[in-house]
Amino acid sequence: RTIAQSVPFYEQGPPDAPRAIIKEEAERGVVRSANLLVGTANLRSCPTCTINGPVSLCLQTIRPHFKGMVRSCNVRDNCKRGVDRPQQLPRQVVRFLNVAAGKIDWSTEMEKILLKAARAGDDISPLDYPDSARDLREALIRFPLAGKQVLVGGSITPWVEVTLAVAGVGSITTSDYQERVVASDVTTFVHVGAIARSSFDAIVSFSSIEHDGLGRYCDPINPNGDYAAMAEFRAWLKPGGLLFLGVPVGPFEPYRLFGGNKHRIYG
């Protein structure tokens, strides 16, 4: 099980050098203790950041910058077909997968179906991430966000947004690196470049930062893409804000890449 756990950010160091205290609970696959201290450099500037994916991370212009983490030359291409598997959706809305276009037809109808299921206590987790919605719901009981302003950092279906709405969140915004026009009664979409500092009381990011910088989704190749995303989350949070973070965890494995450019695993 991946994590649905809040992370307090402590006011230490300059704004672009956040310290995130993350808790670790190996028996549940939840990260519970690690310090991330991001340096003062601009983490979106790097020797490979001018190369857009998808490309093989084994290229000699790329591989040395990942410092031994590249173990496979496989290339996963979700550039034009962002979603290609029904397992990426909650079971209640699998029919909204547009197989021909390789995308999900996010709509108010989909939201209504998930809202009804969530209010009835049904699990609306994506099939690939069983119990993730329940984990998030449990975390929101421990750390209530009623009436708060919350950002969802990357989303392909509204299961996180719906879980937040049912928990009574004040306003929900969903960020994306691409311009998206989506009909929604639950959230408002915003491009990451338009987000101001100290805008949100909390951020929820599930299965997002582990992909950042690997090029699978047409993004620039950046070995520190996940650190850059964390630094951005820190900048967007209000003082004392909370981060609810879901990432793949291998308790007995080192921090590494999995399946070429597929995603990172955090040990």
XYZ file of N, CA and C in Angstrom:
801
model
N 0.841 -1.198 0.000
C 0.000 0.000 0.000
C 0.871 1.241 0.000
N 0.507 2.178 -0.806
C 1.255 3.422 -0.829
C 0.680 4.386 0.182
N 1.278 5.540 0.300
C 1.021 6.368 1.452
C -0.133 7.336 1.279
N -0.872 7.509 2.324
C -1.833 8.612 2.434
C -1.555 9.217 3.798
N -0.567 10.023 3.888
C -0.058 10.507 5.177
C 0.289 11.975 5.063
N -0.030 12.737 6.072
C 0.283 14.156 6.001
C 1.731 14.400 6.388
N 2.315 15.432 5.819
C 3.708 15.774 6.084
C 3.802 17.238 6.467
N 4.169 17.550 7.726
C 4.337 18.961 8.083
C 5.637 19.502 7.519
N 5.610 20.728 7.046
C 6.808 21.388 6.545
C 7.267 22.397 7.584
N 8.533 22.352 7.940
C 9.066 23.201 8.981
C 9.791 24.393 8.388
N 9.631 25.535 9.010
C 10.243 26.769 8.541
C 11.722 26.795 8.900
N 12.552 26.221 8.059
C 13.987 26.206 8.295
C 14.692 26.487 6.980
N 15.577 27.466 6.967
C 16.332 27.765 5.766
C 15.545 28.637 4.816
N 16.145 28.975 3.690
C 15.502 29.835 2.705
C 14.319 29.134 2.047
N 13.427 29.885 1.357
C 12.236 29.289 0.765
C 12.523 28.166 -0.217
N 13.649 28.230 -0.912
C 13.936 27.188 -1.890
C 14.815 26.087 -1.304
N 14.903 26.029 0.013
C 15.628 24.945 0.674
C 14.756 24.351 1.764
N 13.623 23.691 1.390
C 12.701 23.183 2.388
C 13.206 21.920 3.061
N 12.807 21.714 4.298
C 13.073 20.458 5.002
C 11.726 19.766 5.212
N 11.582 18.612 4.625
C 10.337 17.865 4.781
C 10.590 16.700 5.724
N 9.866 16.653 6.785
C 9.976 15.547 7.720
C 8.897 14.534 7.361
N 9.318 13.367 6.898
C 8.381 12.351 6.426
C 8.454 11.144 7.355
N 7.330 10.676 7.794
C 7.281 9.542 8.711
C 7.341 8.228 7.943
N 7.779 7.188 8.638
C 7.914 5.892 7.973
C 7.265 4.786 8.775
N 6.459 3.970 8.113
C 5.811 2.821 8.745
C 5.882 1.659 7.765
N 6.940 0.863 7.880
C 7.237 -0.133 6.852
C 6.126 -1.169 6.710
N 5.467 -1.553 7.837
C 4.494 -2.624 7.744
C 3.285 -2.240 6.901
N 3.030 -0.952 6.691
C 1.927 -0.528 5.851
C 2.425 0.055 4.534
N 3.722 -0.007 4.293
C 4.272 0.559 3.084
C 4.212 2.069 3.087
N 4.212 2.679 4.272
C 4.097 4.127 4.380
C 5.436 4.716 4.780
N 5.863 5.712 4.049
C 7.128 6.368 4.372
C 6.969 7.105 5.683
N 7.841 6.854 6.678
C 7.696 7.504 7.964
C 8.940 8.190 8.480
N 10.095 8.048 7.945
C 11.184 8.846 8.485
C 12.270 9.033 7.455
N 12.381 10.247 6.993
C 13.441 10.620 6.064
C 13.494 12.127 6.003
N 14.679 12.646 5.881
C 14.831 14.091 5.734
C 15.187 14.407 4.290
N 14.474 15.355 3.715
C 14.814 15.854 2.388
C 15.198 17.310 2.556
N 16.457 17.603 2.367
C 16.910 18.985 2.445
C 17.378 19.379 1.054
N 16.560 20.166 0.377
C 16.851 20.527 -1.000
C 17.758 21.742 -1.026
N 18.793 21.686 -1.853
C 19.752 22.775 -1.925
C 19.177 24.023 -2.558
N 19.972 25.032 -2.625
C 19.486 26.324 -3.092
C 19.494 26.459 -4.606
N 20.048 25.474 -5.316
C 20.107 25.561 -6.777
C 18.705 25.462 -7.366
N 18.539 26.006 -8.559
C 17.287 25.870 -9.290
C 17.197 24.445 -9.811
N 16.340 23.645 -9.214
C 16.293 22.229 -9.547
C 15.611 21.943 -10.871
N 15.059 22.966 -11.506
C 14.493 22.781 -12.844
C 15.502 23.143 -13.935
N 16.718 23.474 -13.535
C 17.798 23.720 -14.493
C 18.861 22.643 -14.304
N 19.194 21.934 -15.367
C 20.155 20.842 -15.254
C 20.718 20.540 -16.635
N 21.825 19.781 -16.729
C 22.431 19.498 -18.035
C 21.516 18.752 -19.002
N 20.542 17.985 -18.461
C 19.653 17.210 -19.339
C 18.268 17.835 -19.477
N 18.036 18.958 -18.844
C 16.688 19.529 -18.791
C 16.204 20.102 -20.119
N 17.097 20.176 -21.106
C 16.688 20.634 -22.433
C 16.243 19.471 -23.317
N 16.351 18.239 -22.781
C 15.963 17.042 -23.537
C 14.570 16.614 -23.079
N 13.618 16.638 -23.980
C 12.269 16.201 -23.639
C 12.103 14.716 -23.929
N 11.397 14.032 -23.044
C 11.122 12.628 -23.251
C 9.929 12.425 -24.167
N 9.630 11.158 -24.459
C 10.311 9.977 -23.923
C 11.557 9.604 -24.724
N 12.643 9.329 -24.007
C 13.889 8.855 -24.595
C 14.488 7.827 -23.645
N 15.433 7.056 -24.144
C 16.106 6.093 -23.292
C 17.025 6.817 -22.304
N 16.918 6.457 -21.048
C 17.788 7.042 -20.027
C 19.200 6.464 -20.094
N 19.401 5.493 -21.010
C 20.723 4.903 -21.176
C 21.608 5.696 -22.140
N 21.064 6.720 -22.761
C 21.877 7.542 -23.652
C 23.059 8.131 -22.886
N 24.206 8.209 -23.536
C 25.413 8.690 -22.863
C 25.314 10.155 -22.447
N 24.400 10.890 -23.063
C 24.185 12.283 -22.656
C 23.286 12.389 -21.423
N 22.713 11.249 -21.009
C 21.744 11.258 -19.904
C 22.194 10.382 -18.731
N 22.595 9.154 -19.026
C 22.801 8.146 -17.976
C 23.746 8.588 -16.857
N 24.887 9.208 -17.155
C 25.801 9.577 -16.060
C 25.180 10.526 -15.036
N 24.204 11.314 -15.443
C 23.603 12.289 -14.533
C 22.669 11.638 -13.518
N 22.280 10.392 -13.784
C 21.426 9.670 -12.838
C 22.243 8.864 -11.826
N 23.566 8.937 -11.943
C 24.497 8.402 -10.933
C 24.180 6.962 -10.522
N 24.118 6.062 -11.511
C 23.991 4.641 -11.222
C 22.577 4.146 -10.989
N 21.577 5.025 -11.056
C 20.212 4.593 -10.788
C 19.539 3.931 -11.983
N 20.073 4.124 -13.195
C 19.450 3.565 -14.394
C 19.861 2.105 -14.529
N 18.895 1.196 -14.397
C 19.186 -0.233 -14.481
C 18.542 -0.886 -15.694
N 17.722 -0.139 -16.409
C 17.049 -0.669 -17.585
C 16.973 0.424 -18.643
N 17.049 0.006 -19.911
C 16.967 0.966 -21.018
C 15.570 1.020 -21.623
N 14.598 0.359 -20.989
C 13.236 0.365 -21.504
C 12.680 1.789 -21.542
N 11.852 2.058 -22.556
C 11.245 3.376 -22.703
C 9.724 3.227 -22.684
N 9.100 3.797 -21.680
C 7.638 3.839 -21.601
C 7.177 5.177 -22.174
N 6.274 5.117 -23.157
C 5.831 6.324 -23.847
C 4.353 6.576 -23.586
N 4.072 7.494 -22.660
C 2.705 7.938 -22.417
C 2.555 9.412 -22.788
N 3.311 9.806 -23.782
C 3.341 11.202 -24.199
C 1.997 11.621 -24.798
N 1.552 10.914 -25.816
C 0.275 11.236 -26.434
C -0.859 10.403 -25.851
N -0.533 9.216 -25.397
C -1.536 8.351 -24.777
C -1.250 8.312 -23.276
N -1.755 9.308 -22.564
C -1.448 9.446 -21.149
C -1.974 8.314 -20.300
N -3.102 7.742 -20.689
C -3.713 6.647 -19.933
C -4.056 5.540 -20.914
N -3.545 4.341 -20.673
C -3.796 3.260 -21.618
C -4.246 1.967 -20.947
N -4.535 2.029 -19.639
C -4.935 0.815 -18.926
C -6.132 1.112 -18.039
N -7.171 0.264 -18.066
C -8.339 0.488 -17.201
C -8.007 0.425 -15.724
N -6.882 -0.243 -15.385
C -6.497 -0.354 -13.979
C -6.119 0.991 -13.366
N -5.964 2.019 -14.200
C -5.632 3.340 -13.686
C -6.862 4.109 -13.218
N -8.043 3.510 -13.375
C -9.295 4.152 -12.989
C -9.969 3.406 -11.839
N -10.792 4.098 -11.039
C -11.667 3.393 -10.096
C -12.631 2.493 -10.876
N -13.008 1.377 -10.284
C -13.841 0.405 -11.008
C -15.187 1.002 -11.430
N -15.677 1.974 -10.653
C -16.996 2.542 -10.946
C -17.019 3.348 -12.242
N -15.837 3.778 -12.714
C -15.809 4.685 -13.876
C -14.886 4.199 -14.988
N -14.615 2.904 -15.036
C -13.734 2.351 -16.070
C -14.257 2.670 -17.466
N -15.562 2.766 -17.617
C -16.133 3.008 -18.942
C -15.766 4.386 -19.501
N -15.224 5.255 -18.674
C -14.849 6.584 -19.154
C -13.444 6.604 -19.772
N -12.789 5.447 -19.827
C -11.494 5.367 -20.499
C -11.722 5.377 -22.005
N -11.177 6.379 -22.657
C -11.251 6.495 -24.117
C -10.045 5.774 -24.694
N -10.217 4.497 -24.998
C -9.097 3.658 -25.424
C -8.488 4.176 -26.719
N -9.320 4.596 -27.654
C -8.827 5.049 -28.952
C -7.932 6.270 -28.826
N -8.299 7.184 -27.915
C -7.525 8.418 -27.740
C -6.447 8.280 -26.679
N -6.477 7.190 -25.910
C -5.493 7.004 -24.848
C -5.633 8.030 -23.742
N -6.877 8.364 -23.392
C -7.086 9.342 -22.332
C -8.393 9.029 -21.617
N -8.601 9.724 -20.520
C -9.827 9.556 -19.751
C -10.738 10.737 -20.016
N -12.010 10.443 -20.285
C -12.985 11.496 -20.501
C -13.536 11.953 -19.149
N -12.753 12.829 -18.488
C -13.170 13.394 -17.192
C -14.415 14.243 -17.438
N -15.458 14.026 -16.640
C -16.699 14.762 -16.838
C -17.428 14.904 -15.509
N -18.430 15.779 -15.495
C -19.245 15.924 -14.289
C -20.019 14.642 -14.008
N -20.346 13.887 -15.055
C -21.032 12.604 -14.853
C -20.138 11.638 -14.081
N -18.858 11.582 -14.456
C -17.907 10.738 -13.725
C -17.827 11.165 -12.264
N -17.754 12.460 -12.026
C -17.678 12.971 -10.656
C -18.905 12.567 -9.844
N -20.078 12.666 -10.449
C -21.311 12.320 -9.734
C -21.323 10.847 -9.334
N -20.840 9.995 -10.226
C -20.784 8.553 -9.924
C -19.853 8.303 -8.737
N -18.680 8.940 -8.751
C -17.716 8.735 -7.662
C -18.204 9.378 -6.365
N -18.848 10.528 -6.454
C -19.400 11.169 -5.250
C -20.440 10.275 -4.597
N -21.323 9.709 -5.393
C -22.355 8.815 -4.849
C -21.725 7.604 -4.173
N -20.705 7.023 -4.832
C -20.040 5.842 -4.267
C -19.299 6.189 -2.984
N -18.583 7.310 -2.977
C -17.820 7.704 -1.786
C -18.729 8.003 -0.610
N -19.849 8.675 -0.862
C -20.789 8.989 0.224
C -21.450 7.738 0.781
N -21.519 6.685 -0.045
C -22.073 5.414 0.415
C -21.034 4.562 1.141
N -19.783 5.064 1.194
C -18.715 4.328 1.870
C -17.988 3.328 1.009
N -18.267 3.347 -0.308
C -17.592 2.419 -1.214
C -16.158 2.877 -1.478
N -15.305 1.924 -1.833
C -13.921 2.243 -2.160
C -13.849 2.762 -3.587
N -13.348 3.976 -3.769
C -13.224 4.552 -5.114
C -11.758 4.628 -5.540
N -10.933 3.773 -4.974
C -9.517 3.735 -5.347
C -9.351 3.238 -6.781
N -8.347 3.754 -7.504
C -8.012 3.148 -8.794
C -7.641 1.681 -8.594
N -7.926 0.865 -9.599
C -7.688 -0.569 -9.460
C -6.218 -0.890 -9.208
N -5.317 -0.064 -9.760
C -3.883 -0.275 -9.545
C -3.448 0.062 -8.120
N -4.263 0.832 -7.400
C -3.890 1.302 -6.057
C -4.980 0.952 -5.047
N -5.181 -0.344 -4.770
C -6.256 -0.729 -3.848
C -6.101 -0.073 -2.478
N -7.219 0.384 -1.938
C -7.296 0.999 -0.599
C -6.706 2.406 -0.523
N -6.246 2.956 -1.630
C -5.633 4.281 -1.560
C -6.641 5.347 -1.134
N -7.872 5.288 -1.637
C -8.889 6.261 -1.236
C -9.227 6.122 0.243
N -9.256 4.896 0.732
C -9.532 4.679 2.156
C -8.378 5.192 3.014
N -7.171 5.003 2.535
C -6.009 5.541 3.250
C -6.096 7.062 3.343
N -6.439 7.692 2.217
C -6.555 9.150 2.214
C -7.684 9.599 3.134
N -8.794 8.906 3.104
C -9.924 9.250 3.975
C -9.518 9.148 5.449
N -8.743 8.101 5.782
C -8.256 7.931 7.151
C -7.333 9.075 7.555
N -6.449 9.477 6.619
C -5.535 10.586 6.909
C -6.302 11.887 7.125
N -7.400 12.071 6.377
C -8.188 13.293 6.513
C -8.983 13.325 7.811
N -9.217 12.163 8.389
C -9.833 12.117 9.726
C -8.815 12.562 10.777
N -7.581 12.134 10.620
C -6.524 12.498 11.567
C -6.089 13.944 11.408
N -6.151 14.433 10.162
C -5.722 15.800 9.866
C -6.818 16.486 9.047
N -7.879 16.940 9.693
C -9.046 17.484 8.976
C -8.697 18.729 8.166
N -9.347 18.843 7.004
C -9.124 19.983 6.121
C -10.434 20.709 5.810
N -11.426 20.545 6.672
C -12.724 21.179 6.436
C -12.547 22.690 6.273
N -13.099 23.225 5.187
C -13.032 24.653 4.932
C -11.700 25.158 4.418
N -10.728 24.277 4.214
C -9.386 24.687 3.790
C -9.265 24.726 2.260
N -8.215 25.423 1.805
C -7.891 25.477 0.382
C -6.848 24.405 0.083
N -7.192 23.486 -0.832
C -6.345 22.315 -1.067
C -6.015 22.189 -2.551
N -4.743 21.879 -2.828
C -4.273 21.621 -4.185
C -4.053 20.127 -4.369
N -4.541 19.594 -5.489
C -4.220 18.222 -5.881
C -3.121 18.310 -6.933
N -1.951 17.783 -6.615
C -0.798 17.888 -7.506
C -0.784 16.795 -8.546
N -1.449 17.003 -9.660
C -1.499 16.016 -10.728
C -2.641 15.032 -10.520
N -3.468 14.830 -11.558
C -4.634 13.955 -11.405
C -5.134 13.538 -12.770
N -5.505 12.255 -12.917
C -6.082 11.797 -14.182
C -7.549 11.413 -14.022
N -7.951 11.035 -12.809
C -9.365 10.830 -12.493
C -9.634 11.498 -11.148
N -10.888 11.897 -10.894
C -11.157 12.716 -9.703
C -11.370 11.961 -8.405
N -10.704 10.811 -8.215
C -10.947 10.090 -6.969
C -10.387 10.838 -5.767
N -9.230 11.508 -5.926
C -8.685 12.306 -4.820
C -9.583 13.513 -4.569
N -9.965 14.204 -5.636
C -10.805 15.390 -5.499
C -12.145 15.051 -4.835
N -12.736 13.931 -5.237
C -14.010 13.518 -4.657
C -13.847 13.167 -3.176
N -12.762 12.483 -2.843
C -12.504 12.148 -1.433
C -12.371 13.412 -0.598
N -11.701 14.418 -1.138
C -11.561 15.701 -0.444
C -12.910 16.395 -0.306
N -13.710 16.377 -1.368
C -15.016 17.034 -1.338
C -15.926 16.411 -0.285
N -15.923 15.085 -0.210
C -16.757 14.395 0.772
C -16.284 14.701 2.192
N -14.988 14.979 2.343
C -14.433 15.321 3.660
C -14.696 16.780 4.040
N -15.328 17.543 3.160
C -15.705 18.908 3.500
C -14.662 19.970 3.245
N -13.707 19.687 2.350
C -12.691 20.689 2.005
C -13.362 21.933 1.427
N -12.818 23.101 1.761
C -13.431 24.348 1.327
C -13.365 24.577 -0.160
N -12.163 24.495 -0.750
C -12.000 24.646 -2.196
C -10.900 23.710 -2.672
N -11.091 23.173 -3.878
C -10.158 22.208 -4.443
C -9.658 22.732 -5.779
N -8.326 22.676 -5.966
C -7.694 23.055 -7.220
C -6.809 21.895 -7.666
N -6.799 21.609 -8.950
C -5.969 20.530 -9.488
C -4.949 21.126 -10.445
N -3.669 20.807 -10.219
C -2.600 21.347 -11.065
C -2.181 20.345 -12.122
N -1.660 20.877 -13.228
C -1.163 20.030 -14.297
C -0.077 20.798 -15.043
N 0.860 20.058 -15.670
C 1.916 20.693 -16.458
C 1.455 20.976 -17.874
N 0.253 20.487 -18.228
C -0.311 20.760 -19.541
C -1.632 21.503 -19.363
N -1.965 22.345 -20.352
C -3.247 23.044 -20.319
C -4.370 22.019 -20.494
N -5.365 22.057 -19.612
C -6.472 21.119 -19.708
C -7.795 21.864 -19.596
N -8.728 21.471 -20.448
C -10.081 22.013 -20.365
C -10.983 20.866 -19.929
N -11.436 20.910 -18.693
C -12.198 19.818 -18.110
C -13.459 20.371 -17.472
N -14.600 19.741 -17.769
C -15.852 20.121 -17.124
C -15.886 19.480 -15.739
N -15.958 20.301 -14.700
C -15.908 19.781 -13.338
C -16.755 20.630 -12.402
N -17.463 19.952 -11.498
C -18.187 20.632 -10.429
C -17.453 20.495 -9.100
N -16.298 19.805 -9.128
C -15.580 19.489 -7.888
C -14.298 20.296 -7.745
N -13.592 20.529 -8.867
C -12.285 21.169 -8.797
C -12.126 22.208 -9.900
N -11.098 23.017 -9.757
C -10.695 23.975 -10.781
C -9.297 23.631 -11.239
N -9.074 23.524 -12.550
C -7.757 23.180 -13.071
C -6.905 24.433 -13.240
N -5.607 24.281 -12.947
C -4.683 25.393 -13.079
C -3.349 24.858 -13.581
N -2.692 25.604 -14.453
C -1.355 25.236 -14.913
C -0.362 25.542 -13.789
N 0.635 24.682 -13.623
C 1.584 24.863 -12.520
C 2.275 26.221 -12.568
N 2.436 26.755 -13.767
C 3.100 28.043 -13.895
C 2.287 29.213 -13.370
N 1.004 28.957 -13.095
C 0.125 30.032 -12.633
C -0.124 29.983 -11.125
N 0.553 29.088 -10.417
C 0.319 28.942 -8.976
C 1.220 29.898 -8.208
N 0.626 30.680 -7.341
C 1.375 31.651 -6.545
C 1.892 31.002 -5.263
N 2.944 31.578 -4.705
C 3.489 31.092 -3.439
C 2.461 31.218 -2.317
N 2.561 30.305 -1.375
C 1.747 30.337 -0.148
C 0.255 30.426 -0.460
N -0.195 29.600 -1.410
C -1.588 29.655 -1.850
C -2.490 28.654 -1.147
N -1.918 27.580 -0.597
C -2.755 26.473 -0.154
C -2.464 26.053 1.281
N -3.534 25.582 1.948
C -3.399 25.043 3.306
C -2.859 23.618 3.276
N -3.109 22.908 2.179
C -2.635 21.523 2.052
C -2.501 21.173 0.579
N -1.634 20.201 0.320
C -1.452 19.653 -1.026
C -1.554 18.132 -0.938
N -2.276 17.539 -1.883
C -2.350 16.082 -1.990
C -1.704 15.678 -3.306
N -0.701 14.820 -3.234
C -0.021 14.335 -4.432
C 0.063 12.823 -4.357
N -0.557 12.145 -5.317
C -0.574 10.684 -5.309
C -0.063 10.164 -6.644
N 0.993 9.348 -6.585
C 1.591 8.746 -7.781
C 1.894 9.804 -8.828
N 2.674 10.791 -8.423
C 3.011 11.884 -9.324
C 4.510 12.163 -9.351
N 5.093 12.496 -8.195
C 6.480 12.957 -8.203
C 7.463 11.873 -8.632
N 7.082 10.591 -8.488
C 8.010 9.526 -8.883
C 8.231 9.488 -10.391
N 7.346 10.156 -11.148
C 7.494 10.221 -12.612
C 8.239 11.471 -13.074
N 8.312 12.468 -12.222
C 8.808 13.784 -12.629
C 10.269 13.714 -13.080
N 10.518 14.158 -14.313
C 11.882 14.215 -14.822
C 12.358 12.975 -15.544
N 11.491 11.969 -15.716
C 11.904 10.738 -16.400
C 11.470 10.715 -17.866
N 10.689 11.702 -18.287
C 10.348 11.845 -19.695
C 9.206 10.997 -20.197
N 8.647 10.160 -19.342
C 7.575 9.254 -19.784
C 6.358 10.022 -20.302
N 6.115 11.197 -19.710
C 4.946 11.995 -20.087
C 5.354 13.263 -20.840
N 6.374 13.159 -21.666
C 6.876 14.273 -22.493
C 7.619 15.326 -21.679
N 7.837 15.089 -20.413
C 8.489 16.087 -19.564
C 10.003 16.090 -19.807
N 10.680 17.188 -19.483
C 12.134 17.265 -19.633
C 12.838 16.250 -18.730
N 13.956 15.721 -19.208
C 14.726 14.755 -18.426
C 15.453 15.499 -17.305
N 15.155 15.120 -16.075
C 15.706 15.811 -14.910
C 15.913 14.809 -13.782
N 17.157 14.426 -13.488
C 17.412 13.461 -12.411
C 16.845 13.902 -11.061
N 16.708 15.216 -10.859
C 16.186 15.743 -9.593
C 14.755 16.258 -9.738
N 14.007 15.708 -10.699
C 12.646 16.167 -10.916
C 11.748 16.009 -9.718
N 11.916 14.895 -8.980
C 11.074 14.690 -7.795
C 11.429 15.683 -6.686
N 12.717 15.995 -6.525
C 13.124 17.006 -5.543
C 12.584 18.381 -5.945
N 12.601 18.660 -7.245
C 12.081 19.942 -7.724
C 10.599 20.057 -7.416
N 9.860 18.960 -7.614
C 8.428 18.970 -7.316
C 8.177 19.220 -5.829
N 9.008 18.598 -4.979
C 8.845 18.812 -3.534
C 9.131 20.267 -3.167
N 10.136 20.853 -3.797
C 10.455 22.259 -3.532
C 9.297 23.162 -3.965
N 8.674 22.814 -5.081
C 7.518 23.586 -5.544
C 6.348 23.444 -4.593
N 6.096 22.232 -4.113
C 5.030 22.047 -3.122
C 5.271 22.940 -1.908
N 6.515 22.970 -1.463
C 6.864 23.790 -0.292
C 6.557 25.267 -0.557
N 6.884 25.713 -1.746
C 6.655 27.122 -2.081
C 5.165 27.439 -2.148
N 4.354 26.492 -2.603
C 2.923 26.734 -2.776
C 2.138 26.630 -1.472
N 2.724 25.992 -0.459
C 2.025 25.833 0.817
C 2.132 27.088 1.678
N 1.064 27.347 2.403
C 1.109 28.393 3.410
C 1.974 27.917 4.568
N 2.514 28.815 5.399
C 3.268 28.392 6.585
C 2.434 27.430 7.436
N 3.052 26.317 7.821
C 2.338 25.312 8.615
C 1.443 24.412 7.791
N 1.527 24.516 6.448
C 0.676 23.692 5.585
C 1.037 22.223 5.640
N 0.151 21.386 5.103
C 0.325 19.934 5.138
C 0.462 19.368 3.725
N 1.312 18.359 3.597
C 1.444 17.619 2.352
C 1.019 16.180 2.591
N 0.067 15.704 1.790
C -0.346 14.306 1.809
C 0.281 13.671 0.563
N 1.236 12.763 0.765
C 2.077 12.297 -0.334
C 1.953 10.790 -0.522
N 1.679 10.366 -1.753
C 1.622 8.949 -2.076
C 2.667 8.603 -3.121
N 3.608 7.707 -2.787
C 4.666 7.300 -3.700
C 4.897 5.798 -3.586
N 5.494 5.163 -4.608
C 5.840 3.741 -4.495
C 6.971 3.558 -3.479
N 6.800 2.589 -2.603
C 7.778 2.380 -1.533
C 8.244 0.933 -1.534
N 9.571 0.732 -1.477
C 10.141 -0.591 -1.284
C 10.992 -0.563 -0.033
N 10.460 -0.980 1.120
C 11.152 -0.806 2.406
C 12.564 -1.383 2.436
N 12.820 -2.414 1.644
C 14.127 -3.072 1.689
C 14.952 -2.797 0.435
N 14.555 -1.788 -0.320
C 15.258 -1.457 -1.547
C 15.830 -0.048 -1.454
N 16.908 0.206 -2.200
C 17.427 1.575 -2.264
C 16.540 2.439 -3.151
N 16.704 3.735 -3.015
C 16.050 4.679 -3.919
C 16.561 4.398 -5.317
N 15.677 4.092 -6.266
C 16.138 3.683 -7.591
C 15.060 3.932 -8.633
N 15.425 3.726 -9.897
C 14.477 3.784 -10.994
C 13.961 2.384 -11.280
N 12.717 2.305 -11.761
C 12.101 1.007 -12.052
C 11.621 0.998 -13.498
N 11.973 -0.063 -14.218
C 11.480 -0.222 -15.583
C 11.947 0.844 -16.542
N 13.225 1.220 -16.466
C 13.725 2.282 -17.327
C 13.189 3.626 -16.887
N 12.323 4.223 -17.699
C 11.781 5.547 -17.350
C 10.379 5.441 -16.739
N 10.006 4.269 -16.251
C 8.621 4.067 -15.776
C 8.341 4.917 -14.532
N 9.124 4.717 -13.481
C 8.969 5.537 -12.279
C 10.089 5.243 -11.294
N 10.178 6.049 -10.255
C 11.142 5.820 -9.175
C 10.490 4.950 -8.089
N 11.350 4.290 -7.303
C 10.907 3.605 -6.095
C 11.717 4.164 -4.946
N 11.030 4.435 -3.835
C 11.689 5.049 -2.678
C 11.877 4.003 -1.583
N 13.136 3.873 -1.111
C 13.438 2.845 -0.120
C 13.534 3.413 1.265
